[in-house]
Coordinates of C-alpha atoms in Angstrom, one line a residue:
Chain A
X299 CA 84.3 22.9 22.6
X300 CA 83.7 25.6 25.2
X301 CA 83.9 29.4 24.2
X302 CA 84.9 31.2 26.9
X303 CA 83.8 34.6 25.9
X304 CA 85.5 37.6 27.2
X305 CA 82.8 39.9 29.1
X306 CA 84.3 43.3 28.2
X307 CA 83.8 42.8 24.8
X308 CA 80.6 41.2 24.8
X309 CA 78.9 43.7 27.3
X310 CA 80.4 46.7 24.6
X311 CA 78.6 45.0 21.8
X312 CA 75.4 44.3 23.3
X313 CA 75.2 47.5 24.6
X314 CA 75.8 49.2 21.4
X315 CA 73.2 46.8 19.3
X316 CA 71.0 47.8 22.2
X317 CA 71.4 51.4 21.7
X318 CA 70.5 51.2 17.8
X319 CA 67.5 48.8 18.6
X320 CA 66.6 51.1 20.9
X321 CA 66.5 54.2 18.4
X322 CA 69.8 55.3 19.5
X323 CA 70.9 55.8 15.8
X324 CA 69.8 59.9 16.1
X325 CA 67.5 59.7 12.5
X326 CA 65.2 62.1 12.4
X327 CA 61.4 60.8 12.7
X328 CA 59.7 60.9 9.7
X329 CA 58.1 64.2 8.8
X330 CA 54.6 64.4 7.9
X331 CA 54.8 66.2 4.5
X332 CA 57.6 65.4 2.2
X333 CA 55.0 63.2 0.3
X334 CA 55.1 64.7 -2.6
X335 CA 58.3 64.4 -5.2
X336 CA 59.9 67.8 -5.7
X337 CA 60.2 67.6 -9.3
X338 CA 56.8 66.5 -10.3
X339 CA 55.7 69.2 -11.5
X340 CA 55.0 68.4 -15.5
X341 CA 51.4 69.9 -15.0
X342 CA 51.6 73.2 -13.8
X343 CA 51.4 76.2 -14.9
X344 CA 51.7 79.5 -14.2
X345 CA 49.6 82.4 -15.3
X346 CA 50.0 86.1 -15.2
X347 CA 47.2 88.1 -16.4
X348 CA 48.3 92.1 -16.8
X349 CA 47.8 94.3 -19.7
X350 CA 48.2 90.9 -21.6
X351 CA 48.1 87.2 -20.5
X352 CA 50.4 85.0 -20.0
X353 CA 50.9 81.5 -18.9
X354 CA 54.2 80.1 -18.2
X355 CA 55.6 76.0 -17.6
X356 CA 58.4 75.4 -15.1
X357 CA 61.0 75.4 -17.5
X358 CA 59.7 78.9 -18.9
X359 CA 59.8 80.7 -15.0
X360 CA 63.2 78.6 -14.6
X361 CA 64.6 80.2 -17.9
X362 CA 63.4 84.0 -16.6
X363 CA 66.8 86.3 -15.1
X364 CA 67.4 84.5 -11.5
X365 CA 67.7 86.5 -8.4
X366 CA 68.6 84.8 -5.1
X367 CA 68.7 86.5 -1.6
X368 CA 68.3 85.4 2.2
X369 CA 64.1 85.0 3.2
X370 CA 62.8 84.0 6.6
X371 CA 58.8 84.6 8.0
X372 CA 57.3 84.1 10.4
X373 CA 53.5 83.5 10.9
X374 CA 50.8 85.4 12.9
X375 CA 51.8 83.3 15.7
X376 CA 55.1 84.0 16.5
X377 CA 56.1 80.3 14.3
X378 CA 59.5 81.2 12.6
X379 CA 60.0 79.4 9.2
X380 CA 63.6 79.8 7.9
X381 CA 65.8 81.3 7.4
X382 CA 66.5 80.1 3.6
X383 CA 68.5 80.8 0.8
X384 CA 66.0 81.3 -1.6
X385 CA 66.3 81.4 -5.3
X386 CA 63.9 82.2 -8.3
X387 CA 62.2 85.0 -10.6
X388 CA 61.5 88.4 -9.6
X389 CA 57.8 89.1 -9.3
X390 CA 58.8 92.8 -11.5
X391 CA 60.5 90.9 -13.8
X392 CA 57.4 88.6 -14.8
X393 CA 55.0 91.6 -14.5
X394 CA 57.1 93.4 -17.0
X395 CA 55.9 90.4 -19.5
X396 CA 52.6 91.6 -19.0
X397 CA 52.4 95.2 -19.3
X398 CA 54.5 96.1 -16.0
X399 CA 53.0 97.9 -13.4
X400 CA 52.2 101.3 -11.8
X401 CA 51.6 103.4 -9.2
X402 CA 48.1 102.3 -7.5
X403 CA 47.5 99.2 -8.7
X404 CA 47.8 96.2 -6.7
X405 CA 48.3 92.9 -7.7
X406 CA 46.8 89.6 -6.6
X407 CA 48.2 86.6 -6.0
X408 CA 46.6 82.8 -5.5
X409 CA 47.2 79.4 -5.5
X410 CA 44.3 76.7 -6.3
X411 CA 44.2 75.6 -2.1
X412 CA 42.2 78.6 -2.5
X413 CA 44.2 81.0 -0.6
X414 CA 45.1 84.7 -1.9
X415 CA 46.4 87.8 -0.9
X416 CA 47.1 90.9 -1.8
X417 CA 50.2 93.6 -3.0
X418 CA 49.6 97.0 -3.2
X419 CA 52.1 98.5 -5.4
X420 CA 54.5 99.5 -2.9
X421 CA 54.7 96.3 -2.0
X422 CA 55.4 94.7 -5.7
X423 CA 58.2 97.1 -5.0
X424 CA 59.9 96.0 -2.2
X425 CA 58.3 98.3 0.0
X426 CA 56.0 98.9 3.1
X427 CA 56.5 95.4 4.5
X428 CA 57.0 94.9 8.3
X429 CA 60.3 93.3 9.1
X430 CA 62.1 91.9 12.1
X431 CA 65.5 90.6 13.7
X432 CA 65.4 87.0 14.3
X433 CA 64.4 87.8 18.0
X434 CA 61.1 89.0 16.1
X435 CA 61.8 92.6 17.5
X436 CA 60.9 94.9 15.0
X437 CA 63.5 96.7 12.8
X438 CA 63.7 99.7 10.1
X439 CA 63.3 97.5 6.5
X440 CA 66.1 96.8 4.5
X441 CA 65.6 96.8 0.8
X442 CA 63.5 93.9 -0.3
X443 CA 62.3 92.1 -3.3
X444 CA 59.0 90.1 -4.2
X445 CA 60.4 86.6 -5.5
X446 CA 58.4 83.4 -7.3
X447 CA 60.9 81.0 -5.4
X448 CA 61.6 77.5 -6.9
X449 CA 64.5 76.9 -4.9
X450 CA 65.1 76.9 -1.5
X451 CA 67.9 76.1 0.3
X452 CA 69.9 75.0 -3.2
X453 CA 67.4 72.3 -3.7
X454 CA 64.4 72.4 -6.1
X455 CA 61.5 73.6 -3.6
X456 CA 59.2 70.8 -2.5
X457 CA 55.8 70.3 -2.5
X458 CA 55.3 70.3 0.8
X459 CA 57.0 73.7 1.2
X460 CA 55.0 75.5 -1.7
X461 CA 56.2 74.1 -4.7
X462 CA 56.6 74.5 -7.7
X463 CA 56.3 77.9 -7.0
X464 CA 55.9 80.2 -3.8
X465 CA 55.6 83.7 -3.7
X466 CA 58.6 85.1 -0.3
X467 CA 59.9 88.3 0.5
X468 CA 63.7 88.7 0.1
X469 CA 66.6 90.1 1.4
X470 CA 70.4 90.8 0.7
X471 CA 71.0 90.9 4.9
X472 CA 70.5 87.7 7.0
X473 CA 68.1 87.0 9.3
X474 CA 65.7 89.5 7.9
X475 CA 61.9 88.4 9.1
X476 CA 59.2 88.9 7.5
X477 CA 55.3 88.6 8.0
X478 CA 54.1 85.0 6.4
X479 CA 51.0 85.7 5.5
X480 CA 52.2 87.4 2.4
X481 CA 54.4 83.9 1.2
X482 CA 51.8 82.3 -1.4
X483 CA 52.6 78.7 -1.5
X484 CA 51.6 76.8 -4.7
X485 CA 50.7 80.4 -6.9
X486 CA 49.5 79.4 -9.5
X487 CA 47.4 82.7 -10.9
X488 CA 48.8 86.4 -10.5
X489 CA 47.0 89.1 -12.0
X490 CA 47.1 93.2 -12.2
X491 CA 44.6 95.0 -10.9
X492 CA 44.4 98.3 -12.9
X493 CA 43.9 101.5 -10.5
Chain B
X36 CA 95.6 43.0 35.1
X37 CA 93.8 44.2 32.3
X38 CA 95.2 44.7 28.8
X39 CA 96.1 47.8 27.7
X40 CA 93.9 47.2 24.5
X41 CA 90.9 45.9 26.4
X42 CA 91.1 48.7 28.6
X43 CA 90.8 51.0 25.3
X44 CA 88.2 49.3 23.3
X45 CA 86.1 49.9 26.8
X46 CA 86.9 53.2 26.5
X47 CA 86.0 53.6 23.5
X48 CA 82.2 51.5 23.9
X49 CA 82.0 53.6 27.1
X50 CA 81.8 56.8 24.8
X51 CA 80.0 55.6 21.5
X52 CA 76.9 54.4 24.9
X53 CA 77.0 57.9 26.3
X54 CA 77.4 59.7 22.6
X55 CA 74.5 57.7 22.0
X56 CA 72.4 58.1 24.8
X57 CA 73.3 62.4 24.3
X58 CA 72.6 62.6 20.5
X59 CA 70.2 59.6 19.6
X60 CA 68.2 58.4 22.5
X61 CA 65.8 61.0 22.8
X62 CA 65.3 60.8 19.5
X63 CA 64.6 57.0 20.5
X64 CA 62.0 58.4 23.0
X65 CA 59.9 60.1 20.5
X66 CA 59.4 57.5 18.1
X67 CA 57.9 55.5 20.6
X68 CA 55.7 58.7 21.7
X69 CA 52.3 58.6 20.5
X70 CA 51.6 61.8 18.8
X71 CA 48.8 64.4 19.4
X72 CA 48.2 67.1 17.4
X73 CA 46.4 70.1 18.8
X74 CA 45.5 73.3 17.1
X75 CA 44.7 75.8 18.9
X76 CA 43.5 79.9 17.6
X77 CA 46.5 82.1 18.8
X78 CA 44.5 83.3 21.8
X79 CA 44.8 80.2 23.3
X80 CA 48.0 79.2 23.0
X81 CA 49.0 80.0 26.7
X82 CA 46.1 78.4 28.4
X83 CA 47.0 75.1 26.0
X84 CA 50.4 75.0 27.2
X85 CA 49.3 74.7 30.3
X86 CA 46.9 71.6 29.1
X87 CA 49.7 70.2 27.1
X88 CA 51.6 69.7 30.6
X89 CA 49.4 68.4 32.8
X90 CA 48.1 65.9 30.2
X91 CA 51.2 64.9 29.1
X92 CA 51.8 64.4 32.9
X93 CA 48.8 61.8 33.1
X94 CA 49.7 60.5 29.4
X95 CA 54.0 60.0 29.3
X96 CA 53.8 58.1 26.5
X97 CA 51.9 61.0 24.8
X98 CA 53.9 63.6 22.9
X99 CA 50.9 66.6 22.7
X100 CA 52.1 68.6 19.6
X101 CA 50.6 72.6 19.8
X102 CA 50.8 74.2 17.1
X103 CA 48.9 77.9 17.0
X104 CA 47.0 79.5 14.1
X105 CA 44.8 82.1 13.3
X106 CA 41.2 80.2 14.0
X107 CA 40.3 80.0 9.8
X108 CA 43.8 78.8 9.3
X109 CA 43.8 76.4 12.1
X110 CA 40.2 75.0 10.6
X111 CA 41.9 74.8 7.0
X112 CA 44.4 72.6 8.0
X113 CA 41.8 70.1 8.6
X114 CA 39.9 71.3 5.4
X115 CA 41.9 72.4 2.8
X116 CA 45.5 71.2 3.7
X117 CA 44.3 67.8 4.2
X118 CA 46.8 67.7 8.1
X119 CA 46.1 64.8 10.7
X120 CA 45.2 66.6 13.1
X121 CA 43.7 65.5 16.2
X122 CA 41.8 69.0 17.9
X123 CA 41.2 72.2 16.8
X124 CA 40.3 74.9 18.5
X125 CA 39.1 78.3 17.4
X126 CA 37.8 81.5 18.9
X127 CA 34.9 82.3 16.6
X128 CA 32.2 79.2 17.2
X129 CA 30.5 79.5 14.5
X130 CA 33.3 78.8 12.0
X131 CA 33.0 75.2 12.7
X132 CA 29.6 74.6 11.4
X133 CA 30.3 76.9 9.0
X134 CA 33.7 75.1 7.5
X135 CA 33.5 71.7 8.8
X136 CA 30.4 70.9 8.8
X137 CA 31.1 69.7 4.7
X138 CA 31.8 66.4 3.7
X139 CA 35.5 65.9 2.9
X140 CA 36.1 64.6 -0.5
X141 CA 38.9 61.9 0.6
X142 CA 36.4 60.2 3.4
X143 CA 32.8 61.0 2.3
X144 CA 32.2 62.4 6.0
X145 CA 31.7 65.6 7.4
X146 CA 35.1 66.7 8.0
X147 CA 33.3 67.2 12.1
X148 CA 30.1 66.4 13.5
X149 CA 29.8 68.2 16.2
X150 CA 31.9 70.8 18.2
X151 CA 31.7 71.7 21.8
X152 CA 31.8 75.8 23.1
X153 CA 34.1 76.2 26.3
X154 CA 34.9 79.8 27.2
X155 CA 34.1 83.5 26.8
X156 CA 35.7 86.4 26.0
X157 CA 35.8 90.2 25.9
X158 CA 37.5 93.2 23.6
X159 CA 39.1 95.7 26.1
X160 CA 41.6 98.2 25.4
X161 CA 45.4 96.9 26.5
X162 CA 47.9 99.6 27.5
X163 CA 51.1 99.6 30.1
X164 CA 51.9 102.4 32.7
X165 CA 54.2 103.7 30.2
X166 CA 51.1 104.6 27.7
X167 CA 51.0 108.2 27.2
X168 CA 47.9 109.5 29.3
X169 CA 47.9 106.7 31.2
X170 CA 46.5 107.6 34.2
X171 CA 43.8 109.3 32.7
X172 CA 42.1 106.5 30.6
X173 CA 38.9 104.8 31.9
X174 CA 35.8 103.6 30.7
X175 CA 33.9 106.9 29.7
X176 CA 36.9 108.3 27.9
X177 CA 38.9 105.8 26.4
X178 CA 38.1 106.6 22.6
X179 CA 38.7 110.7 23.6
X180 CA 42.4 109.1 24.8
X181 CA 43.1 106.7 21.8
X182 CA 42.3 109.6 19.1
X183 CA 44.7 112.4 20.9
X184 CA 47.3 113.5 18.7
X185 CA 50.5 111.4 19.4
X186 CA 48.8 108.4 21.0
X187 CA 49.3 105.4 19.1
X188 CA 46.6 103.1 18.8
X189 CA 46.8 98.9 17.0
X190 CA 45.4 96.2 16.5
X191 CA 45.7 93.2 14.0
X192 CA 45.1 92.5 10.6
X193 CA 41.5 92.0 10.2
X194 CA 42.2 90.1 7.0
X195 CA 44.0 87.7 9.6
X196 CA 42.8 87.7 13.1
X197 CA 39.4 87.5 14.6
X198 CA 40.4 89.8 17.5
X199 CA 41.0 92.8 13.9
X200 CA 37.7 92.6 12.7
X201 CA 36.1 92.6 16.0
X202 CA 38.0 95.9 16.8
X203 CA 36.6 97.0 13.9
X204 CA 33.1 96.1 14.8
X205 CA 33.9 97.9 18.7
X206 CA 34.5 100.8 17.3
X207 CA 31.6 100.9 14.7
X208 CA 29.2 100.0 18.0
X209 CA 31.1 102.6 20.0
X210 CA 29.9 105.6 18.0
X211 CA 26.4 104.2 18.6
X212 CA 26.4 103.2 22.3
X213 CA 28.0 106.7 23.1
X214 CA 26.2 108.7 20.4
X215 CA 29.1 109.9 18.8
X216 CA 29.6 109.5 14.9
X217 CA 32.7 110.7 15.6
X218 CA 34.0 107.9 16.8
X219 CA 34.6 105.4 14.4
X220 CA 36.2 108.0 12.1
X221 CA 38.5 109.2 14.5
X222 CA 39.7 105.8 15.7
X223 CA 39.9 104.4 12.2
X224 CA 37.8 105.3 9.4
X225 CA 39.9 108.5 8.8
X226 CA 43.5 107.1 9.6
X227 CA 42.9 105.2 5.8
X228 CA 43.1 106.8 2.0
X229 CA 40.8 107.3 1.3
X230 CA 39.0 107.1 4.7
X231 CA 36.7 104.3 5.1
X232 CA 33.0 104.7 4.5
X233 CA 30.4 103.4 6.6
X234 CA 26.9 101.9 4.7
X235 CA 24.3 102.4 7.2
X236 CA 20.8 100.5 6.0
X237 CA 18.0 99.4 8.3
X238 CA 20.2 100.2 11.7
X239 CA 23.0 97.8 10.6
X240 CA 26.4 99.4 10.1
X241 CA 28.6 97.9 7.4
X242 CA 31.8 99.2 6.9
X243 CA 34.1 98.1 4.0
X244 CA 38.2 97.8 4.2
X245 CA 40.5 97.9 1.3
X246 CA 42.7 95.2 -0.1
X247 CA 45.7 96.1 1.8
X248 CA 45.6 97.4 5.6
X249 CA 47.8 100.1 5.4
X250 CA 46.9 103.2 7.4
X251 CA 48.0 106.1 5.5
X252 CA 48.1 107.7 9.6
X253 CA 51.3 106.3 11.6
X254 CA 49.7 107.0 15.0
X255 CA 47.5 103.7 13.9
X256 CA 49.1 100.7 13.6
X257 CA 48.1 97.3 12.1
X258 CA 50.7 94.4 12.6
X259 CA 49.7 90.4 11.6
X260 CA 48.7 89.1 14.4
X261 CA 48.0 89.7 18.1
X262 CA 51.8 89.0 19.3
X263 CA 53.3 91.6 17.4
X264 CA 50.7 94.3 18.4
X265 CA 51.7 93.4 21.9
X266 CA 55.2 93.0 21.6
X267 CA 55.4 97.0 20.0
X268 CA 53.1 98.0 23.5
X269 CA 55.4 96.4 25.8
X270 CA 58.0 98.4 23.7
X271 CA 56.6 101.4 23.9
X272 CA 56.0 101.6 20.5
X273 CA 52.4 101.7 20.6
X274 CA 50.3 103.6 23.9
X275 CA 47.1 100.8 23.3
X276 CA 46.1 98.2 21.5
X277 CA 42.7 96.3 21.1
X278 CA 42.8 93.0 22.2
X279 CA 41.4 90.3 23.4
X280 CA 40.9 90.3 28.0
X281 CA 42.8 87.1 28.1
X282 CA 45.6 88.1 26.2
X283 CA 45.6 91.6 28.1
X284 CA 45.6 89.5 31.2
X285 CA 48.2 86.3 29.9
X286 CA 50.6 89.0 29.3
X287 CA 50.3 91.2 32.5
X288 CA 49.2 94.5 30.3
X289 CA 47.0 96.4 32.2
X290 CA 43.6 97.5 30.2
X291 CA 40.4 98.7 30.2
X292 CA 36.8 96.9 30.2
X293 CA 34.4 98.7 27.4
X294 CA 30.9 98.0 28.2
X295 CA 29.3 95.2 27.6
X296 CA 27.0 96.7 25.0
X297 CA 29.8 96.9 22.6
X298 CA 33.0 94.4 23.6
X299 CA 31.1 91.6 21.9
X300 CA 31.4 89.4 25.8
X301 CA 27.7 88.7 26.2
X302 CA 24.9 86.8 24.7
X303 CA 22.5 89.6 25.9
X304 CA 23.1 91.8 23.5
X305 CA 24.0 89.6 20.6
X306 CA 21.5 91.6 18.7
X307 CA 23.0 95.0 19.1
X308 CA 26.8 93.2 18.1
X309 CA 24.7 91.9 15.0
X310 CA 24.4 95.2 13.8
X311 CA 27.8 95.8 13.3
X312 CA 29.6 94.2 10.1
X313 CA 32.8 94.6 8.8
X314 CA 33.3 93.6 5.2
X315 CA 36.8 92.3 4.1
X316 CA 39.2 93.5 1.2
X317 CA 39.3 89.8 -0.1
X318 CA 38.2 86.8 0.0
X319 CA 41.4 85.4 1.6
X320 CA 40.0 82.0 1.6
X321 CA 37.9 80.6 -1.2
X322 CA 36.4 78.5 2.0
X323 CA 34.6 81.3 3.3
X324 CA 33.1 84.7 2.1
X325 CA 34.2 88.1 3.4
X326 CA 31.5 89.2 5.7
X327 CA 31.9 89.1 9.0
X328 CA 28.9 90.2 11.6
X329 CA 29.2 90.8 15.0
X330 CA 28.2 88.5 17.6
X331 CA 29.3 87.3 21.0
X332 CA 33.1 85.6 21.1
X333 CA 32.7 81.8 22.2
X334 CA 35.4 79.8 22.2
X335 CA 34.6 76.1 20.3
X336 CA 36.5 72.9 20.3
X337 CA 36.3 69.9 17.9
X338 CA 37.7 66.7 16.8
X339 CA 37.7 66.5 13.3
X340 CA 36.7 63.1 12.3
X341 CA 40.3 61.9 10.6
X342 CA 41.7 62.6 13.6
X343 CA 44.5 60.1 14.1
X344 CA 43.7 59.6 17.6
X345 CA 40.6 60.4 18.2
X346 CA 39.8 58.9 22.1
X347 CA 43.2 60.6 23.2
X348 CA 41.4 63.8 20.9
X349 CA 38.5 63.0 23.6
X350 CA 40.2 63.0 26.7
X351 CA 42.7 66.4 25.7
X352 CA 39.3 68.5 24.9
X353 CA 37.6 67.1 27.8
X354 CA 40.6 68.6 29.7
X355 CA 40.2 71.6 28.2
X356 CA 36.1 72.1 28.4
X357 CA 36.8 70.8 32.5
X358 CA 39.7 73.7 33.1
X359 CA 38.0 76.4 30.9
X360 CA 35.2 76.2 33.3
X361 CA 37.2 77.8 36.1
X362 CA 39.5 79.6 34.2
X363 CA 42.6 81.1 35.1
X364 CA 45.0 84.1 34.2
X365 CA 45.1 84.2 30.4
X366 CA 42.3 81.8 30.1
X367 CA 39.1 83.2 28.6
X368 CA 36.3 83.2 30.9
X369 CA 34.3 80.2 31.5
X370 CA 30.8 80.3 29.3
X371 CA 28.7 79.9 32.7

């Protein structure tokens, strides 16, 4: 038997097999990171050592008042990152657990990579933070708050971006920018420093 | 004659080939791109653009990745972030021995061996012809200009950038080199509260900043990184700004040369730049302490040694140490 194959067809199909062989399917490469699972988080904890000490799980920060608002930064290098809904605790609200805070101290914040930085109490409040449009041209700040984020984007926030916990700069306005260097990823440790 | 239902299913093929050679093909392209990471201090990010193109010119199947970080940052994505990263690149030297030179926990090696010093540069003062007194600035008078009332002065984080605590240490080495103990109070001792104390012991000037780098004066203003600090001069929101020649030069700013004794640009006087030390707020990094001392910027570049692709690694920083030696506008100078 002979099959006389029509050529339209056959040229249509080999082209499209062709195209997904040849990548033509539009997934995304594979990212680097992403290697860790978001919700593996049993060991962690988090502790905040004011007046008094206290050390928190995941389930305890997830159980603290939530507050969600729009956060976007963007490193010392011009790098945007964002912008996200972000959602979590309030760093005011968890200081409150441990004596609160006042005027002149500062509070410091770290994560075991070793990196830390450092509020002064302004800051804690929302205040004295450089902030730009999305065009990174510098604008008067909106109000802002100081958030322990453990949910970006309506997803449980990954490893890879900081998680369980990672310390960003809110906003009630989009596109809102704000410097990087103060977003902790991983915090693990934040504690008062008494004026 | 051709059926009208052939003629639409060819159609149809017709548009899912070009959809997919639109939306999916490059994509396509990528994958089969070999990867090289590079990264590069901030400072260098204009003269490694330039690199990225002409190598990936002479290497199409190479996709060179740049991706810019202050020079401890860009080290501790080797280090402490555990990246595959094929170069780094960093404008203090002496960081590399200093954090790679340690044997990485995951490989038993030294996360580098070796590193190779390619380029120069200088701390100048960066203004536009918009800068308020402008045409009066020069050499001899620059710190008179910068601590006028109403001239705004920045420069960036020294907790961040290189090119913030080496302002620091120009103007500490200023007040020497002109005999003026004025100077470093003026520019930026007194701009903080409380003002910022110098600890002067056996001709070595330490001077300690706080926590937070906040200047309680608004005519002084401190911004993350270098970017930012230009970005408010081209605005006008700033009349100068320290920074780095290249930079000045990368972003057609016009600026002034300090002398050599004190822009930290030559080996010859690596002693005198050794006198001045700057003392950070925190310890930002459990990697590495928070004294800095001054000494003469050099430029390094290394391949770390899990660097995914370490011959192409080779052949990219050989490209670099071969243009850095003649340069180029926003290129710092060569070494030679």
């Amino acid at each position: 038997m002979t099959f006389n194959a029509d050529p339209v067809p056959v040229f249509c199909v080999l082209l499209a097999v062709a195209c997904i062989f040849a990548g033509c399917t539009g997934t995304a490469p594979p990212r680097e990171t992403d290697t860790i699972p978001a919700d593996d988080f049993r060991g962690w904890n988090l502790t905040v050592n004011g007046t008094t000490r206290a050390s928190y799980t995941f389930d305890e920060i997830r159980a603290f008042p939530t507050k969600a608002g729009n956060c976007y930064a963007v490193s010392t290098v011009g790098i945007k990152y964002g912008p996200y809904t972000c959602k979590g605790v309030l760093l005011t609200d968890l200081l409150e657990q441990s004596g609160g805070i006042a005027e002149g101290d500062q509070v410091w914040v770290s994560a075991p990579d070793g990196y830390l930085w450092v509020f002064d109490y302004d800051q804690t409040q929302g205040e004295g933070f450089i902030t730009f449009n999305e065009s990174l041209r510098e604008i008067p700040s909106p109000p802002l708050q100081v958030l322990l984020m453990y949910e970006q984007d309506g997803k449980p926030l990954s490893y890879d971006d900081g998680g369980p916990v990672r310390l960003v700069i809110i906003s009630e306005e989009e596109g809102i920018v704000t410097e990087g260097s103060a977003w902790v990823k991983w915090v693990d440790t934040i504690e008062v420093k008494r004026k | 004659m051709t059926c009208p239902c052939r003629a639409g299913m060819l159609i149809a093929f017709l548009l899912l080939a070009l959809l997919c050679s639109t939306a999916g093909c490059s994509t396509g392209e990528q994958h089969q791109k070999t990867v090289l990471k590079v990264v590069p201090a901030g400072s260098l990010l204009q003269p490694f653009a330039e690199v990225e193109q002409e190598f990936e010119a002479t290497h199409p199947q190479v996709d060179v990745q740049i991706e810019g970080h202050g020079s401890i940052q860009a080290i501790r994505q080797v280090t402490d972030l555990h990246r595959n990263v094929d170069v780094v690149a960093v404008a203090d030297a002496s960081l590399i021995p200093d954090l790679m030179f340690r044997t990485d926990q995951a490989t038993g090696a030294n996360f580098t061996d070796s590193y190779t010093p390619f380029a120069r540069n200088a701390m100048v003062i960066a203004y536009t012809n918009r800068s308020r007194y402008a045409d009066e600035i020069s050499q001899d008078n620059w710190y008179g200009i910068l601590t006028r009332r109403g001239v705004r002065t920045g420069f960036s984080n020294p907790m961040l950038d290189a090119a913030g605590y080496r302002t620091v240490m120009v103007a500490l080495l200023a007040s020497d080199y002109y005999r003026n103990a004025t100077i470093f109070p003026a520019l930026i001792g007194r701009r903080f509260t409380p003002p910022l104390v110098i600890n002067a012991t056996n001709g070595v000037q330490t001077v300690g900043l706080p926590e937070t780098m906040r200047p309680s004066d608004p005519d002084l203003v401190i911004r993350d990184g270098s970017i930012y600090v230009i970005s408010l001069l081209e605005a006008g929101g700033i009349d100068y700004a320290f920074e780095y020649r290249s930079v000045a030069e990368g972003h057609n700013l016009l600026w002034i040369d300090l002398p050599q004794e004190i822009d930290l640009s030559s080996p010859a006087y690596a002693a005198e730049y050794g006198r001045a030390r700057v003392t950070l707020g925190f310890q930002r990094f459990s990697a590495i302490g928070k004294d800095r001392h001054g000494q003469p910027i050099v430029y390094a570049i290394t391949i770390p040694n899990t660097a995914p692709n370490p011959d192409l690694a080779r052949e990219f920083a050989d490209l670099v140490i071969e243009k850095a030696k003649t340069g180029g506008k926003g290129w710092p100078a060569p070494l030679a």
